[in-house]
Amino acid sequence: MTPLDPDLLIRAYSVGVFPMADAQDAPDVFWVEPKRRGILPLDGFHLPRSLAKVLRAERFELTVDRAFGPVMRACAEATPDRPSTWINDLILDAYQALFDRGQAHSVECWRAGHLVGGLYGVHLGAAFFGESMFTRERDASKVALAHLVARLRAGGFTLLDTQFLTDHLARFGTVEVGRDDYRLLLSSSIRGVGDWGALAAGETAGEVFAGLTDGAADDLPDPTTTVFGPVSGKRIAQLLTQTS
């Protein structure tokens, strides 16, 4: 397989194109530019009352950029209701390279030291391109999405691209826009500056890993590096219920 060049990947995102694979074991990728694009307006995010209660109860620990590789691999796993996925080895390697360059991010949802949900995407200017999410426990991916929206709002982002509109995403306020309208939004957003770290100050990895059970830190960053630590679910709920 020919590697998927990270620079080409960023150029593709800058013009509204992204890669997918036919299957997890596919030897190559194809490029997609939807006629109708899903976007989640950051000032129009709908926080269901039941999800707000979950956030305030702080059932999960939320972190970012702490387990990018494990989140991607979890998103690529087959499940009973999703026997095949579009994330192959080319995509795994290319997005890991973007993460290493600070151009891709993950949100992780933990419970009792175990990774139970999360999402990942690409950061370009003031735009965030959501790629995929997964859940192993009820509400985990929803909490990760709420955290993402709160982080993007706090950081001055202007576009959250969900690629497609699904019934699940529509519940949170996702809408469809035509290709021309999307390109205008994209052009404006990628010229802006989104601060991914605005929601919380960084903590050392050693501090973040404190209290995790054995094995929960597999494939995580070197403990000498700096990563973003947990953010209170109550704080996320507060940010999402504030008016813009």
Short mmCIF file of C-alpha atoms in Angstrom, two decimals:
data_model
loop_
_atom_site.label_atom_id
_atom_site.label_comp_id
_atom_site.label_asym_id
_atom_site.label_seq_id
_atom_site.Cartn_x
_atom_site.Cartn_y
_atom_site.Cartn_z
CA MET A 1 0.00 0.00 0.00
CA THR A 2 1.26 3.49 -0.86
CA PRO A 3 1.22 5.70 2.26
CA LEU A 4 -1.38 8.46 2.43
CA ASP A 5 0.65 11.68 2.48
CA PRO A 6 -0.34 13.93 5.45
CA ASP A 7 0.38 17.11 3.46
CA LEU A 8 -1.95 15.93 0.69
CA LEU A 9 -4.53 15.14 3.35
CA ILE A 10 -4.45 18.69 4.72
CA ARG A 11 -4.70 20.16 1.23
CA ALA A 12 -7.72 17.95 0.58
CA TYR A 13 -9.46 19.14 3.76
CA SER A 14 -8.78 22.75 2.80
CA VAL A 15 -10.91 22.30 -0.34
CA GLY A 16 -13.63 20.14 1.25
CA VAL A 17 -12.43 16.65 0.34
CA PHE A 18 -11.65 13.73 2.65
CA PRO A 19 -10.61 10.06 2.24
CA MET A 20 -12.49 6.86 2.99
CA ALA A 21 -11.77 3.19 2.39
CA ASP A 22 -14.18 0.60 1.04
CA ALA A 23 -13.44 -1.65 4.01
CA GLN A 24 -11.07 -1.98 6.95
CA ASP A 25 -8.79 -4.29 4.95
CA ALA A 26 -8.95 -2.28 1.70
CA PRO A 27 -5.53 -1.63 0.11
CA ASP A 28 -6.28 1.98 -0.84
CA VAL A 29 -8.66 4.91 -0.28
CA PHE A 30 -11.03 7.00 -2.36
CA TRP A 31 -11.80 10.71 -2.06
CA VAL A 32 -15.20 12.09 -1.09
CA GLU A 33 -16.83 15.50 -1.54
CA PRO A 34 -20.50 15.27 -0.52
CA LYS A 35 -23.07 17.30 -2.43
CA ARG A 36 -24.82 17.90 0.90
CA ARG A 37 -22.56 18.43 3.91
CA GLY A 38 -23.35 17.85 7.56
CA ILE A 39 -22.33 20.64 9.94
CA LEU A 40 -23.12 21.17 13.60
CA PRO A 41 -23.54 24.91 14.26
CA LEU A 42 -21.58 25.54 17.44
CA ASP A 43 -24.04 28.14 18.68
CA GLY A 44 -26.97 25.85 17.87
CA PHE A 45 -25.89 22.70 19.67
CA HIS A 46 -28.85 20.99 21.34
CA LEU A 47 -27.94 19.56 24.73
CA PRO A 48 -30.68 17.07 25.69
CA ARG A 49 -31.76 17.32 29.30
CA SER A 50 -30.85 13.69 29.90
CA LEU A 51 -27.32 14.25 28.59
CA ALA A 52 -26.90 17.37 30.72
CA LYS A 53 -27.72 15.23 33.77
CA VAL A 54 -25.08 12.68 32.74
CA LEU A 55 -22.50 15.45 32.36
CA ARG A 56 -23.28 16.99 35.73
CA ALA A 57 -23.15 13.58 37.41
CA GLU A 58 -19.58 13.24 36.10
CA ARG A 59 -20.05 9.55 35.37
CA PHE A 60 -17.06 9.65 33.01
CA GLU A 61 -13.60 11.20 33.03
CA LEU A 62 -13.03 13.32 29.92
CA THR A 63 -9.58 13.96 28.46
CA VAL A 64 -8.19 15.10 25.13
CA ASP A 65 -5.17 14.03 23.05
CA ARG A 66 -4.31 11.36 25.57
CA ALA A 67 -5.13 8.20 23.60
CA PHE A 68 -5.39 9.21 19.94
CA GLY A 69 -4.22 5.86 18.55
CA PRO A 70 -6.51 3.75 20.75
CA VAL A 71 -9.48 6.00 19.88
CA MET A 72 -8.83 5.60 16.15
CA ARG A 73 -8.46 1.84 16.44
CA ALA A 74 -11.67 1.63 18.46
CA CYS A 75 -13.48 3.63 15.77
CA ALA A 76 -12.15 1.16 13.18
CA GLU A 77 -13.39 -1.92 15.06
CA ALA A 78 -16.27 -3.91 13.63
CA THR A 79 -19.36 -4.14 15.84
CA PRO A 80 -22.56 -6.21 15.57
CA ASP A 81 -24.46 -3.27 14.09
CA ARG A 82 -21.46 -2.09 12.03
CA PRO A 83 -19.73 -5.17 10.59
CA SER A 84 -17.49 -3.14 8.27
CA THR A 85 -15.83 0.27 8.69
CA TRP A 86 -14.13 2.71 6.32
CA ILE A 87 -10.96 3.16 8.39
CA ASN A 88 -8.06 1.11 6.99
CA ASP A 89 -4.34 1.04 7.79
CA LEU A 90 -3.57 3.90 5.38
CA ILE A 91 -6.00 6.15 7.22
CA LEU A 92 -4.78 5.03 10.65
CA ASP A 93 -1.17 5.86 9.75
CA ALA A 94 -1.94 9.18 8.02
CA TYR A 95 -4.08 10.57 10.84
CA GLN A 96 -1.55 9.44 13.43
CA ALA A 97 0.99 11.52 11.51
CA LEU A 98 -1.39 14.50 11.62
CA PHE A 99 -1.80 14.01 15.37
CA ASP A 100 1.98 13.93 15.81
CA ARG A 101 2.08 17.30 14.00
CA GLY A 102 -0.70 18.77 16.16
CA GLN A 103 -3.22 18.82 13.30
CA ALA A 104 -5.52 16.10 14.60
CA HIS A 105 -7.06 15.61 18.04
CA SER A 106 -9.04 13.13 20.07
CA VAL A 107 -11.52 13.32 22.91
CA GLU A 108 -11.47 10.35 25.27
CA CYS A 109 -14.15 9.15 27.66
CA TRP A 110 -12.97 6.95 30.55
CA ARG A 111 -14.71 4.97 33.25
CA ALA A 112 -12.81 3.23 36.04
CA GLY A 113 -9.60 3.67 34.08
CA HIS A 114 -10.93 2.08 30.90
CA LEU A 115 -11.47 3.81 27.57
CA VAL A 116 -15.23 3.51 26.94
CA GLY A 117 -15.86 6.12 24.24
CA GLY A 118 -14.37 8.88 22.20
CA LEU A 119 -13.96 10.63 18.89
CA TYR A 120 -11.24 12.11 16.70
CA GLY A 121 -10.90 14.67 13.94
CA VAL A 122 -8.74 17.16 12.08
CA HIS A 123 -7.99 20.76 13.12
CA LEU A 124 -7.36 23.35 10.42
CA GLY A 125 -7.56 27.05 11.29
CA ALA A 126 -10.86 27.61 13.11
CA ALA A 127 -12.42 24.50 11.58
CA PHE A 128 -12.70 21.05 13.12
CA PHE A 129 -13.53 18.08 10.92
CA GLY A 130 -15.12 15.30 12.96
CA GLU A 131 -14.10 11.93 11.56
CA SER A 132 -15.53 9.14 13.68
CA MET A 133 -16.68 8.25 17.18
CA PHE A 134 -17.21 5.06 19.15
CA THR A 135 -18.87 3.95 22.35
CA ARG A 136 -18.51 0.92 24.58
CA GLU A 137 -20.83 2.19 27.27
CA ARG A 138 -24.15 4.00 27.15
CA ASP A 139 -23.84 7.78 26.63
CA ALA A 140 -20.04 7.73 26.33
CA SER A 141 -19.84 8.99 22.74
CA LYS A 142 -22.55 11.59 23.44
CA VAL A 143 -20.53 12.94 26.35
CA ALA A 144 -17.44 13.06 24.13
CA LEU A 145 -19.39 15.04 21.52
CA ALA A 146 -20.62 17.50 24.15
CA HIS A 147 -17.06 17.96 25.37
CA LEU A 148 -15.90 18.58 21.79
CA VAL A 149 -18.53 21.27 21.21
CA ALA A 150 -17.71 22.98 24.52
CA ARG A 151 -14.00 22.95 23.65
CA LEU A 152 -14.56 24.34 20.16
CA ARG A 153 -16.85 27.08 21.46
CA ALA A 154 -14.34 28.06 24.13
CA GLY A 155 -11.56 28.12 21.54
CA GLY A 156 -13.29 30.37 19.03
CA PHE A 157 -13.82 27.74 16.34
CA THR A 158 -16.36 28.63 13.66
CA LEU A 159 -16.99 25.30 11.89
CA LEU A 160 -17.68 21.78 13.12
CA ASP A 161 -17.90 19.58 10.03
CA THR A 162 -19.63 16.22 10.60
CA GLN A 163 -19.31 15.24 6.91
CA PHE A 164 -22.76 13.65 6.75
CA LEU A 165 -26.10 14.16 8.50
CA THR A 166 -27.38 11.16 10.45
CA ASP A 167 -30.47 10.77 12.61
CA HIS A 168 -28.19 10.51 15.64
CA LEU A 169 -26.34 13.76 14.86
CA ALA A 170 -29.57 15.56 13.96
CA ARG A 171 -30.69 15.15 17.59
CA PHE A 172 -27.86 17.50 18.60
CA GLY A 173 -28.61 20.19 16.02
CA THR A 174 -26.63 19.00 12.99
CA VAL A 175 -27.94 20.32 9.68
CA GLU A 176 -27.14 19.93 6.00
CA VAL A 177 -25.79 22.65 3.72
CA GLY A 178 -25.16 22.61 0.00
CA ARG A 179 -21.68 22.31 -1.47
CA ASP A 180 -21.37 25.98 -2.39
CA ASP A 181 -22.50 27.19 1.04
CA TYR A 182 -20.14 24.73 2.69
CA ARG A 183 -17.20 25.97 0.67
CA LEU A 184 -17.88 29.53 1.81
CA LEU A 185 -18.01 28.42 5.45
CA LEU A 186 -14.86 26.36 4.98
CA SER A 187 -12.89 29.14 3.31
CA SER A 188 -13.72 31.58 6.10
CA SER A 189 -13.03 29.10 8.89
CA ILE A 190 -9.67 27.80 7.75
CA ARG A 191 -8.38 31.39 7.62
CA GLY A 192 -9.30 31.81 11.29
CA VAL A 193 -7.54 30.60 14.41
CA GLY A 194 -9.12 28.03 16.72
CA ASP A 195 -7.50 27.50 20.11
CA TRP A 196 -7.83 23.81 20.94
CA GLY A 197 -6.39 24.34 24.42
CA ALA A 198 -8.71 27.15 25.52
CA LEU A 199 -10.99 25.01 27.68
CA ALA A 200 -8.39 23.81 30.16
CA ALA A 201 -4.76 24.31 31.01
CA GLY A 202 -2.39 21.42 30.30
CA GLU A 203 -1.38 18.94 32.96
CA THR A 204 1.60 16.61 32.98
CA ALA A 205 0.85 13.11 31.83
CA GLY A 206 1.90 11.76 35.21
CA GLU A 207 -0.80 13.85 36.88
CA VAL A 208 -3.40 12.84 34.33
CA PHE A 209 -2.60 9.15 34.62
CA ALA A 210 -2.88 9.17 38.40
CA GLY A 211 -5.58 6.78 39.55
CA LEU A 212 -5.81 4.75 36.34
CA THR A 213 -5.98 1.00 36.76
CA ASP A 214 -3.24 -1.26 35.44
CA GLY A 215 -3.22 -1.51 31.67
CA ALA A 216 -5.30 1.62 31.07
CA ALA A 217 -2.27 3.59 29.93
CA ASP A 218 -1.27 1.21 27.11
CA ASP A 219 -0.22 3.07 23.94
CA LEU A 220 -0.51 6.45 25.67
CA PRO A 221 2.01 9.29 25.28
CA ASP A 222 5.34 9.37 27.09
CA PRO A 223 4.69 10.45 30.73
CA THR A 224 7.30 13.22 30.37
CA THR A 225 5.22 15.05 27.76
CA THR A 226 2.42 17.51 28.42
CA VAL A 227 -1.16 16.58 27.57
CA PHE A 228 -4.53 18.06 28.32
CA GLY A 229 -6.07 16.74 31.50
CA PRO A 230 -9.62 16.03 32.61
CA VAL A 231 -12.32 18.67 32.45
CA SER A 232 -15.32 18.66 34.75
CA GLY A 233 -18.59 17.47 33.24
CA LYS A 234 -20.32 20.22 35.22
CA ARG A 235 -18.09 22.76 33.49
CA ILE A 236 -18.98 21.32 30.06
CA ALA A 237 -22.70 21.45 30.80
CA GLN A 238 -22.32 25.05 32.03
CA LEU A 239 -20.52 26.11 28.85
CA LEU A 240 -23.09 24.46 26.60
CA THR A 241 -26.04 26.12 28.30
CA GLN A 242 -24.54 29.60 28.11
CA THR A 243 -25.79 31.84 25.33
CA SER A 244 -23.24 32.86 22.74
#
